[in-house]
Amino acid sequence: MQIVVKNISKDFGKKRTAVHAIKDISVEVDQGEFLGIMGPSGAGKTTLLNMISTNERPDHGQIIIDGLDLTQLHDRDQAKYRRNKMGFIYQSFELLDSLNVKENVILPLALNRSNKKLIEERFIYMMQLLNIENLSARAIDELSLGQRQIVAAARALINRPEILFADEPTGSLDSKSATILLNYMQMINQKEKTTILMATHDAFTASYCSRVVFIKDGVIFSEIVNPGNRDKFFEQIINMQRTIGGGDYFNVSQNN
Amino acid sequence: MYRKIIKRSLSNMRDSYLIYILACSFAIGIFGILLSMGDNPSVHSALSWWDDFIYDITTIMSSIFAFFAFIYMIYVGGFFVKQQRNEFLTFEKLGMPRWAIITISFLQTAIVQAVAWVIGLSVMLVFQKFMGMLLFYLMQIRFNFVMHIGLKSFGLLVDVFLISTLVLSLINAIKTMRILQKRQRRTIIKTRWWLRIPAGIFGVILLLTAQIVTLYLFKDMRIISYSSKPLTEIVYIMGADIFGTYLVYFGFLPTILNIMERIHSVSYSGINLFSFKYMKERLFQNISILWFVTELSALALALLTFCYFGYQAVHQNYNSAYPFELAANKDTVKVIRKELKKNHAQIKGSYKTAVKINLVSYYSKSSQSYIRQPMTFMSYSDYESLPKRMHKNNAKINSHEFLKIDYNSSLMYNSDIDEHNIEVKGAPMIRTAEQGNSFPYGSSMHFGPMMIVPDNYYEKMPSEVKDTFYGWDFKKGDRLKHSQMKKLENYRDAYYMKVEFESSLSKSTIEVMKKEPNKYEAATYTQAGFLRQGNLKKHFKQGGGFYLFIVALFSVALLVALGSVLTLRILLRDDYQSSQLRTLQKIGVEESEIKGIIRCENTLTFLIPIVFALIQSFAAIAMFDFGRHISKNIILIYAGYIVLYGLFGIISFKVSWRGIKQKFKL
């Protein structure tokens, strides 16, 4: 599924105090690509991800997925599209505490009113794929942070989304849990040919991607393609991060 | 900074505060209006006959009103402190001293109360005249209501404002202090199905048996004067309804949701997977409030039922006592006609009916005693020729049936048992007679019961005394002046009948005396010379109007209180619940589906109490509707209550959805 983002921009706040979160960004993502979006805090990573995933509307520009301009769709149709074609992993997991693990994971299928047999089949497959069969009856409160994120990933993937959006998926995890999650994401990307868009500020996390775009102050600053060697790619990312710096958010003290 | 925190908190919960302030303002406005009405000079001038009664009643009513409004404010004011729990705990974690947090809570409450009082007093000023005119309209008084607030009332209002604001602010400050001391995390409600399922089933059994007993009560209510069975039934119904409803809320409804949740073909479809759990959670949280609202709604409906049927009974009693504006007998008719002529009274209708007085004896089932007394007889044709209002409340009879009209010992409960075997002196025994309580020409014109008999029976029967009753209706009253009334006072008693009861009816006789006997004996009866409604009609209308005014005011106030409690409970969902709805939106649940959850939550929260309240008030109908039937008017009253209550549900849904949408945009 090819994603074409054309000249999108987004402002927050009122006229005088408006913040230009995204300024005329264009980017293309190929089918089955694992794209990382990097940049300092406040650069516009999450806003870009939210707009591509139709959770927010851009002020200008187009988001075309497989020839369909999502910005022209009604909210209701956007929600339907989101539910059918997309999966989401958030830093804060966004699991429903009132539901147990199984109910959280099967929720996207239940929302699509899939038949019970399919729901059970997909659930078993997903639990085996992510190696979390023993968690199915557990309450969310009883899980570790790493387990929660894996469950969130299972929920995101159960309806075989064509695009997986991950916003700082490793942000709340320790390095071991983060590595496990990233391995799973890479596996899904390769096995299921799922297109993944991941926003992160962590170089190690980004090194799992096939390509990384760097955003600074709402514009694309640069991009690096994975040369096939993760260590080398990691170094390239670190170097680019040094070049970009912390962004305005971190430069406040320097200005003083 | 503290000023900013208070401003921010008030702004964040503005929708909820607005509802609370409006409900409080309404209560304060009504309290002020009731209080100021007592010493309003126009009320005193217009209702001089009532003397201090109006002042006393308005003072008592305003005190009762203030007491319940205060309870409401304590209870609902606590919702806001609870809502800010996390905020207060965060302030403390950040190092804010406890006294500062407690002061913030105190000031917030004081500001909200002050705003409510300002709006409430403005409501009082704006609507005092309107409410006064409404009162005069209901009391059918043509008098200009003058806006007035006495110094005494004003001083009292200021005192109540200061004291109540201080007390409420202190209470909320104490509640805040307790939150800071306890620091407990979100309480997880234990499901305890082993307790809930049997409790729920027992609750359903209690409610069902209460309804069955209510059906029996409809039948048994007529025997309340001599049997304890109806009372036992009422006590059982009340207990079973109150406890049964709680148990159903506690056990049965959550069990139903739990079962539905476990039926995968239902719960794995669409948003049900989440909504069943969400509803269950909200139900667990609100069980006590839902129960409280149910019982108060049932009480309100029972009170309305009681008031309606009470008013109907008094009205009916009044109409049967005074069916004509003026009534007379053959001895007084000439004098009265002469006086009416003098006044140029505009007669709308005049009637006259010949009656016979004879001696009867029978065994009365209602009093369970053997009775011998004189009875007035009227023919069926004469009875039927009288205006409909004379016989519409009596049992319907045809031309060959008998109808016994007797005094009703109880206002509310009519005894409709037919009388049998009435012996009449010199006439055939009356085997069966229907019962009625509405006397043609008014109950006060009679010294005893009256019998409507078939025409040929009437023609053939002998009589001890013959008389004729006269009745008039007027346009704009009989216009009899005080001096004329004084003159007519001499004709108040037409004649006296001394009955000599012997061993049998045929030997017993009636001696008619024109002069009042020096010594009254047990068997001496007085025939009234005339009967006039006069002032009584006016006072009856005024009393009825005042009664309607107070009942309507209290009902609306109760409705506002209950509606706002439910609305606030829905609005003040905790952050955790709001974030769950936000998560649903993030993972692709359509807005319409989330709106559906909110709608469903609102519908259930408002529907459950009113349905159970209606079920309970069914017993009130059985108790007060003389155990006969459900009348059209009471259905209309209930429908009105439901419509007003429903309006709160709709407002609550709109405001609730607005709040959720705002959070989605964050």
mmCIF file with all atom_site columns, C-alpha atoms in Angstrom, chain B residues 155-309:
data_model
loop_
_atom_site.group_PDB
_atom_site.id
_atom_site.type_symbol
_atom_site.label_atom_id
_atom_site.label_alt_id
_atom_site.label_comp_id
_atom_site.label_asym_id
_atom_site.label_entity_id
_atom_site.label_seq_id
_atom_site.pdbx_PDB_ins_code
_atom_site.Cartn_x
_atom_site.Cartn_y
_atom_site.Cartn_z
_atom_site.occupancy
_atom_site.B_iso_or_equiv
_atom_site.pdbx_formal_charge
_atom_site.auth_seq_id
_atom_site.auth_comp_id
_atom_site.auth_asym_id
_atom_site.auth_atom_id
_atom_site.pdbx_PDB_model_num
ATOM 1   C CA . GLY B 1 155 ? -32.391 40.076  56.536 1.00 0.00 ? 155 GLY B CA 1
ATOM 2   C CA . LEU B 1 156 ? -33.288 36.424  56.850 1.00 0.00 ? 156 LEU B CA 1
ATOM 3   C CA . LEU B 1 157 ? -32.179 35.727  53.261 1.00 0.00 ? 157 LEU B CA 1
ATOM 4   C CA . VAL B 1 158 ? -28.823 37.394  53.905 1.00 0.00 ? 158 VAL B CA 1
ATOM 5   C CA . ASP B 1 159 ? -28.392 35.373  57.106 1.00 0.00 ? 159 ASP B CA 1
ATOM 6   C CA . VAL B 1 160 ? -29.237 32.119  55.326 1.00 0.00 ? 160 VAL B CA 1
ATOM 7   C CA . PHE B 1 161 ? -26.839 33.007  52.503 1.00 0.00 ? 161 PHE B CA 1
ATOM 8   C CA . LEU B 1 162 ? -23.942 33.720  54.873 1.00 0.00 ? 162 LEU B CA 1
ATOM 9   C CA . ILE B 1 163 ? -24.523 30.730  57.128 1.00 0.00 ? 163 ILE B CA 1
ATOM 10  C CA . SER B 1 164 ? -25.212 28.210  54.354 1.00 0.00 ? 164 SER B CA 1
ATOM 11  C CA . THR B 1 165 ? -22.212 29.362  52.285 1.00 0.00 ? 165 THR B CA 1
ATOM 12  C CA . LEU B 1 166 ? -19.948 29.162  55.294 1.00 0.00 ? 166 LEU B CA 1
ATOM 13  C CA . VAL B 1 167 ? -21.237 25.743  56.341 1.00 0.00 ? 167 VAL B CA 1
ATOM 14  C CA . LEU B 1 168 ? -21.108 24.281  52.817 1.00 0.00 ? 168 LEU B CA 1
ATOM 15  C CA . SER B 1 169 ? -17.608 25.653  52.225 1.00 0.00 ? 169 SER B CA 1
ATOM 16  C CA . LEU B 1 170 ? -16.480 24.198  55.540 1.00 0.00 ? 170 LEU B CA 1
ATOM 17  C CA . ILE B 1 171 ? -18.001 20.827  54.714 1.00 0.00 ? 171 ILE B CA 1
ATOM 18  C CA . ASN B 1 172 ? -16.212 20.713  51.365 1.00 0.00 ? 172 ASN B CA 1
ATOM 19  C CA . ALA B 1 173 ? -12.973 21.848  53.026 1.00 0.00 ? 173 ALA B CA 1
ATOM 20  C CA . ILE B 1 174 ? -13.303 18.957  55.493 1.00 0.00 ? 174 ILE B CA 1
ATOM 21  C CA . LYS B 1 175 ? -13.993 16.566  52.611 1.00 0.00 ? 175 LYS B CA 1
ATOM 22  C CA . THR B 1 176 ? -10.813 17.826  50.897 1.00 0.00 ? 176 THR B CA 1
ATOM 23  C CA . MET B 1 177 ? -8.839  17.353  54.095 1.00 0.00 ? 177 MET B CA 1
ATOM 24  C CA . ARG B 1 178 ? -10.048 13.767  54.337 1.00 0.00 ? 178 ARG B CA 1
ATOM 25  C CA . ILE B 1 179 ? -8.989  13.114  50.736 1.00 0.00 ? 179 ILE B CA 1
ATOM 26  C CA . LEU B 1 180 ? -5.511  14.410  51.507 1.00 0.00 ? 180 LEU B CA 1
ATOM 27  C CA . GLN B 1 181 ? -5.293  12.316  54.669 1.00 0.00 ? 181 GLN B CA 1
ATOM 28  C CA . LYS B 1 182 ? -6.501  9.075   53.081 1.00 0.00 ? 182 LYS B CA 1
ATOM 29  C CA . ARG B 1 183 ? -4.616  9.283   49.747 1.00 0.00 ? 183 ARG B CA 1
ATOM 30  C CA . GLN B 1 184 ? -6.236  6.065   48.636 1.00 0.00 ? 184 GLN B CA 1
ATOM 31  C CA . ARG B 1 185 ? -6.148  5.082   44.993 1.00 0.00 ? 185 ARG B CA 1
ATOM 32  C CA . ARG B 1 186 ? -9.161  4.578   42.806 1.00 0.00 ? 186 ARG B CA 1
ATOM 33  C CA . THR B 1 187 ? -11.367 2.122   44.626 1.00 0.00 ? 187 THR B CA 1
ATOM 34  C CA . ILE B 1 188 ? -11.964 -1.038  42.681 1.00 0.00 ? 188 ILE B CA 1
ATOM 35  C CA . ILE B 1 189 ? -15.517 -2.220  43.104 1.00 0.00 ? 189 ILE B CA 1
ATOM 36  C CA . LYS B 1 190 ? -15.699 -5.862  44.054 1.00 0.00 ? 190 LYS B CA 1
ATOM 37  C CA . THR B 1 191 ? -18.033 -7.822  41.834 1.00 0.00 ? 191 THR B CA 1
ATOM 38  C CA . ARG B 1 192 ? -18.883 -10.546 44.401 1.00 0.00 ? 192 ARG B CA 1
ATOM 39  C CA . TRP B 1 193 ? -21.154 -12.471 42.045 1.00 0.00 ? 193 TRP B CA 1
ATOM 40  C CA . TRP B 1 194 ? -21.794 -15.103 44.713 1.00 0.00 ? 194 TRP B CA 1
ATOM 41  C CA . LEU B 1 195 ? -23.667 -12.350 46.580 1.00 0.00 ? 195 LEU B CA 1
ATOM 42  C CA . ARG B 1 196 ? -25.054 -10.323 43.697 1.00 0.00 ? 196 ARG B CA 1
ATOM 43  C CA . ILE B 1 197 ? -26.780 -13.166 41.814 1.00 0.00 ? 197 ILE B CA 1
ATOM 44  C CA . PRO B 1 198 ? -28.882 -14.489 44.757 1.00 0.00 ? 198 PRO B CA 1
ATOM 45  C CA . ALA B 1 199 ? -29.513 -10.926 45.940 1.00 0.00 ? 199 ALA B CA 1
ATOM 46  C CA . GLY B 1 200 ? -30.694 -9.938  42.452 1.00 0.00 ? 200 GLY B CA 1
ATOM 47  C CA . ILE B 1 201 ? -33.010 -12.953 42.188 1.00 0.00 ? 201 ILE B CA 1
ATOM 48  C CA . PHE B 1 202 ? -34.408 -12.238 45.648 1.00 0.00 ? 202 PHE B CA 1
ATOM 49  C CA . GLY B 1 203 ? -34.935 -8.596  44.617 1.00 0.00 ? 203 GLY B CA 1
ATOM 50  C CA . VAL B 1 204 ? -36.893 -9.649  41.528 1.00 0.00 ? 204 VAL B CA 1
ATOM 51  C CA . ILE B 1 205 ? -39.024 -11.986 43.662 1.00 0.00 ? 205 ILE B CA 1
ATOM 52  C CA . LEU B 1 206 ? -39.701 -9.176  46.132 1.00 0.00 ? 206 LEU B CA 1
ATOM 53  C CA . LEU B 1 207 ? -40.716 -6.788  43.342 1.00 0.00 ? 207 LEU B CA 1
ATOM 54  C CA . LEU B 1 208 ? -42.932 -9.350  41.649 1.00 0.00 ? 208 LEU B CA 1
ATOM 55  C CA . THR B 1 209 ? -44.685 -10.287 44.877 1.00 0.00 ? 209 THR B CA 1
ATOM 56  C CA . ALA B 1 210 ? -45.126 -6.576  45.655 1.00 0.00 ? 210 ALA B CA 1
ATOM 57  C CA . GLN B 1 211 ? -46.919 -6.149  42.315 1.00 0.00 ? 211 GLN B CA 1
ATOM 58  C CA . ILE B 1 212 ? -49.128 -9.164  42.967 1.00 0.00 ? 212 ILE B CA 1
ATOM 59  C CA . VAL B 1 213 ? -50.005 -7.836  46.416 1.00 0.00 ? 213 VAL B CA 1
ATOM 60  C CA . THR B 1 214 ? -50.724 -4.434  44.804 1.00 0.00 ? 214 THR B CA 1
ATOM 61  C CA . LEU B 1 215 ? -53.315 -6.109  42.593 1.00 0.00 ? 215 LEU B CA 1
ATOM 62  C CA . TYR B 1 216 ? -54.919 -7.532  45.734 1.00 0.00 ? 216 TYR B CA 1
ATOM 63  C CA . LEU B 1 217 ? -54.729 -4.095  47.326 1.00 0.00 ? 217 LEU B CA 1
ATOM 64  C CA . PHE B 1 218 ? -56.879 -2.653  44.526 1.00 0.00 ? 218 PHE B CA 1
ATOM 65  C CA . LYS B 1 219 ? -59.569 -5.071  45.704 1.00 0.00 ? 219 LYS B CA 1
ATOM 66  C CA . ASP B 1 220 ? -58.948 -4.959  49.432 1.00 0.00 ? 220 ASP B CA 1
ATOM 67  C CA . MET B 1 221 ? -58.628 -1.208  49.890 1.00 0.00 ? 221 MET B CA 1
ATOM 68  C CA . ARG B 1 222 ? -62.409 -0.859  50.321 1.00 0.00 ? 222 ARG B CA 1
ATOM 69  C CA . ILE B 1 223 ? -62.341 -2.943  53.485 1.00 0.00 ? 223 ILE B CA 1
ATOM 70  C CA . ILE B 1 224 ? -59.702 -0.778  55.165 1.00 0.00 ? 224 ILE B CA 1
ATOM 71  C CA . SER B 1 225 ? -62.260 0.652   57.609 1.00 0.00 ? 225 SER B CA 1
ATOM 72  C CA . TYR B 1 226 ? -62.777 -2.692  59.315 1.00 0.00 ? 226 TYR B CA 1
ATOM 73  C CA . SER B 1 227 ? -59.889 -4.919  58.287 1.00 0.00 ? 227 SER B CA 1
ATOM 74  C CA . SER B 1 228 ? -56.151 -4.767  58.882 1.00 0.00 ? 228 SER B CA 1
ATOM 75  C CA . LYS B 1 229 ? -55.460 -6.724  55.681 1.00 0.00 ? 229 LYS B CA 1
ATOM 76  C CA . PRO B 1 230 ? -54.967 -3.678  53.418 1.00 0.00 ? 230 PRO B CA 1
ATOM 77  C CA . LEU B 1 231 ? -52.600 -2.103  55.946 1.00 0.00 ? 231 LEU B CA 1
ATOM 78  C CA . THR B 1 232 ? -50.539 -5.286  56.108 1.00 0.00 ? 232 THR B CA 1
ATOM 79  C CA . GLU B 1 233 ? -50.477 -5.350  52.319 1.00 0.00 ? 233 GLU B CA 1
ATOM 80  C CA . ILE B 1 234 ? -49.340 -1.694  52.159 1.00 0.00 ? 234 ILE B CA 1
ATOM 81  C CA . VAL B 1 235 ? -46.520 -2.317  54.633 1.00 0.00 ? 235 VAL B CA 1
ATOM 82  C CA . TYR B 1 236 ? -45.403 -5.374  52.662 1.00 0.00 ? 236 TYR B CA 1
ATOM 83  C CA . ILE B 1 237 ? -45.566 -3.549  49.320 1.00 0.00 ? 237 ILE B CA 1
ATOM 84  C CA . MET B 1 238 ? -43.519 -0.631  50.638 1.00 0.00 ? 238 MET B CA 1
ATOM 85  C CA . GLY B 1 239 ? -40.860 -2.864  52.152 1.00 0.00 ? 239 GLY B CA 1
ATOM 86  C CA . ALA B 1 240 ? -40.704 -5.192  49.147 1.00 0.00 ? 240 ALA B CA 1
ATOM 87  C CA . ASP B 1 241 ? -40.587 -2.303  46.662 1.00 0.00 ? 241 ASP B CA 1
ATOM 88  C CA . ILE B 1 242 ? -37.854 -0.394  48.479 1.00 0.00 ? 242 ILE B CA 1
ATOM 89  C CA . PHE B 1 243 ? -35.578 -3.335  49.260 1.00 0.00 ? 243 PHE B CA 1
ATOM 90  C CA . GLY B 1 244 ? -36.470 -5.231  46.074 1.00 0.00 ? 244 GLY B CA 1
ATOM 91  C CA . THR B 1 245 ? -35.475 -2.254  43.927 1.00 0.00 ? 245 THR B CA 1
ATOM 92  C CA . TYR B 1 246 ? -32.131 -1.919  45.689 1.00 0.00 ? 246 TYR B CA 1
ATOM 93  C CA . LEU B 1 247 ? -31.411 -5.623  45.330 1.00 0.00 ? 247 LEU B CA 1
ATOM 94  C CA . VAL B 1 248 ? -32.367 -5.538  41.651 1.00 0.00 ? 248 VAL B CA 1
ATOM 95  C CA . TYR B 1 249 ? -29.931 -2.655  41.117 1.00 0.00 ? 249 TYR B CA 1
ATOM 96  C CA . PHE B 1 250 ? -27.288 -4.361  43.212 1.00 0.00 ? 250 PHE B CA 1
ATOM 97  C CA . GLY B 1 251 ? -27.578 -7.815  41.775 1.00 0.00 ? 251 GLY B CA 1
ATOM 98  C CA . PHE B 1 252 ? -30.026 -8.362  38.975 1.00 0.00 ? 252 PHE B CA 1
ATOM 99  C CA . LEU B 1 253 ? -29.127 -5.612  36.474 1.00 0.00 ? 253 LEU B CA 1
ATOM 100 C CA . PRO B 1 254 ? -25.344 -6.191  36.723 1.00 0.00 ? 254 PRO B CA 1
ATOM 101 C CA . THR B 1 255 ? -25.980 -9.933  36.344 1.00 0.00 ? 255 THR B CA 1
ATOM 102 C CA . ILE B 1 256 ? -27.985 -9.322  33.164 1.00 0.00 ? 256 ILE B CA 1
ATOM 103 C CA . LEU B 1 257 ? -25.138 -7.209  31.766 1.00 0.00 ? 257 LEU B CA 1
ATOM 104 C CA . ASN B 1 258 ? -22.674 -9.874  32.849 1.00 0.00 ? 258 ASN B CA 1
ATOM 105 C CA . ILE B 1 259 ? -24.636 -12.616 31.128 1.00 0.00 ? 259 ILE B CA 1
ATOM 106 C CA . MET B 1 260 ? -24.882 -10.558 27.947 1.00 0.00 ? 260 MET B CA 1
ATOM 107 C CA . GLU B 1 261 ? -21.168 -9.940  28.144 1.00 0.00 ? 261 GLU B CA 1
ATOM 108 C CA . ARG B 1 262 ? -20.545 -13.678 28.337 1.00 0.00 ? 262 ARG B CA 1
ATOM 109 C CA . ILE B 1 263 ? -22.731 -14.505 25.367 1.00 0.00 ? 263 ILE B CA 1
ATOM 110 C CA . HIS B 1 264 ? -19.994 -14.077 22.765 1.00 0.00 ? 264 HIS B CA 1
ATOM 111 C CA . SER B 1 265 ? -22.358 -13.926 19.824 1.00 0.00 ? 265 SER B CA 1
ATOM 112 C CA . VAL B 1 266 ? -23.757 -10.732 21.387 1.00 0.00 ? 266 VAL B CA 1
ATOM 113 C CA . SER B 1 267 ? -20.735 -9.225  23.082 1.00 0.00 ? 267 SER B CA 1
ATOM 114 C CA . TYR B 1 268 ? -18.274 -9.893  20.233 1.00 0.00 ? 268 TYR B CA 1
ATOM 115 C CA . SER B 1 269 ? -20.371 -7.765  17.941 1.00 0.00 ? 269 SER B CA 1
ATOM 116 C CA . GLY B 1 270 ? -19.472 -4.136  17.408 1.00 0.00 ? 270 GLY B CA 1
ATOM 117 C CA . ILE B 1 271 ? -18.943 -1.902  20.387 1.00 0.00 ? 271 ILE B CA 1
ATOM 118 C CA . ASN B 1 272 ? -20.840 -4.245  22.758 1.00 0.00 ? 272 ASN B CA 1
ATOM 119 C CA . LEU B 1 273 ? -17.542 -5.752  23.891 1.00 0.00 ? 273 LEU B CA 1
ATOM 120 C CA . PHE B 1 274 ? -16.703 -2.460  25.532 1.00 0.00 ? 274 PHE B CA 1
ATOM 121 C CA . SER B 1 275 ? -20.129 -0.969  26.232 1.00 0.00 ? 275 SER B CA 1
ATOM 122 C CA . PHE B 1 276 ? -21.428 -3.861  28.366 1.00 0.00 ? 276 PHE B CA 1
ATOM 123 C CA . LYS B 1 277 ? -18.406 -3.564  30.644 1.00 0.00 ? 277 LYS B CA 1
ATOM 124 C CA . TYR B 1 278 ? -18.601 0.223   30.653 1.00 0.00 ? 278 TYR B CA 1
ATOM 125 C CA . MET B 1 279 ? -22.297 0.168   31.554 1.00 0.00 ? 279 MET B CA 1
ATOM 126 C CA . LYS B 1 280 ? -21.676 -2.383  34.269 1.00 0.00 ? 280 LYS B CA 1
ATOM 127 C CA . GLU B 1 281 ? -18.918 -0.265  35.729 1.00 0.00 ? 281 GLU B CA 1
ATOM 128 C CA . ARG B 1 282 ? -21.080 2.863   35.674 1.00 0.00 ? 282 ARG B CA 1
ATOM 129 C CA . LEU B 1 283 ? -23.949 0.908   37.197 1.00 0.00 ? 283 LEU B CA 1
ATOM 130 C CA . PHE B 1 284 ? -21.723 -0.327  40.032 1.00 0.00 ? 284 PHE B CA 1
ATOM 131 C CA . GLN B 1 285 ? -20.648 3.251   40.687 1.00 0.00 ? 285 GLN B CA 1
ATOM 132 C CA . ASN B 1 286 ? -24.159 4.673   40.703 1.00 0.00 ? 286 ASN B CA 1
ATOM 133 C CA . ILE B 1 287 ? -26.240 1.982   42.413 1.00 0.00 ? 287 ILE B CA 1
ATOM 134 C CA . SER B 1 288 ? -26.954 4.024   45.558 1.00 0.00 ? 288 SER B CA 1
ATOM 135 C CA . ILE B 1 289 ? -27.751 7.184   43.620 1.00 0.00 ? 289 ILE B CA 1
ATOM 136 C CA . LEU B 1 290 ? -30.027 5.390   41.185 1.00 0.00 ? 290 LEU B CA 1
ATOM 137 C CA . TRP B 1 291 ? -31.828 3.775   44.108 1.00 0.00 ? 291 TRP B CA 1
ATOM 138 C CA . PHE B 1 292 ? -32.082 7.081   45.959 1.00 0.00 ? 292 PHE B CA 1
ATOM 139 C CA . VAL B 1 293 ? -33.486 8.814   42.856 1.00 0.00 ? 293 VAL B CA 1
ATOM 140 C CA . THR B 1 294 ? -35.907 5.929   42.258 1.00 0.00 ? 294 THR B CA 1
ATOM 141 C CA . GLU B 1 295 ? -37.302 6.094   45.777 1.00 0.00 ? 295 GLU B CA 1
ATOM 142 C CA . LEU B 1 296 ? -37.601 9.886   45.703 1.00 0.00 ? 296 LEU B CA 1
ATOM 143 C CA . SER B 1 297 ? -39.278 9.759   42.279 1.00 0.00 ? 297 SER B CA 1
ATOM 144 C CA . ALA B 1 298 ? -41.672 7.126   43.599 1.00 0.00 ? 298 ALA B CA 1
ATOM 145 C CA . LEU B 1 299 ? -42.317 9.355   46.611 1.00 0.00 ? 299 LEU B CA 1
ATOM 146 C CA . ALA B 1 300 ? -42.947 12.339  44.329 1.00 0.00 ? 300 ALA B CA 1
ATOM 147 C CA . LEU B 1 301 ? -45.358 10.306  42.196 1.00 0.00 ? 301 LEU B CA 1
ATOM 148 C CA . ALA B 1 302 ? -47.056 8.933   45.315 1.00 0.00 ? 302 ALA B CA 1
ATOM 149 C CA . LEU B 1 303 ? -47.417 12.463  46.680 1.00 0.00 ? 303 LEU B CA 1
ATOM 150 C CA . LEU B 1 304 ? -48.853 13.677  43.386 1.00 0.00 ? 304 LEU B CA 1
ATOM 151 C CA . THR B 1 305 ? -51.253 10.728  43.422 1.00 0.00 ? 305 THR B CA 1
ATOM 152 C CA . PHE B 1 306 ? -52.230 11.447  47.004 1.00 0.00 ? 306 PHE B CA 1
ATOM 153 C CA . CYS B 1 307 ? -52.648 15.163  46.292 1.00 0.00 ? 307 CYS B CA 1
ATOM 154 C CA . TYR B 1 308 ? -54.688 14.526  43.183 1.00 0.00 ? 308 TYR B CA 1
ATOM 155 C CA . PHE B 1 309 ? -57.050 12.028  44.753 1.00 0.00 ? 309 PHE B CA 1
#
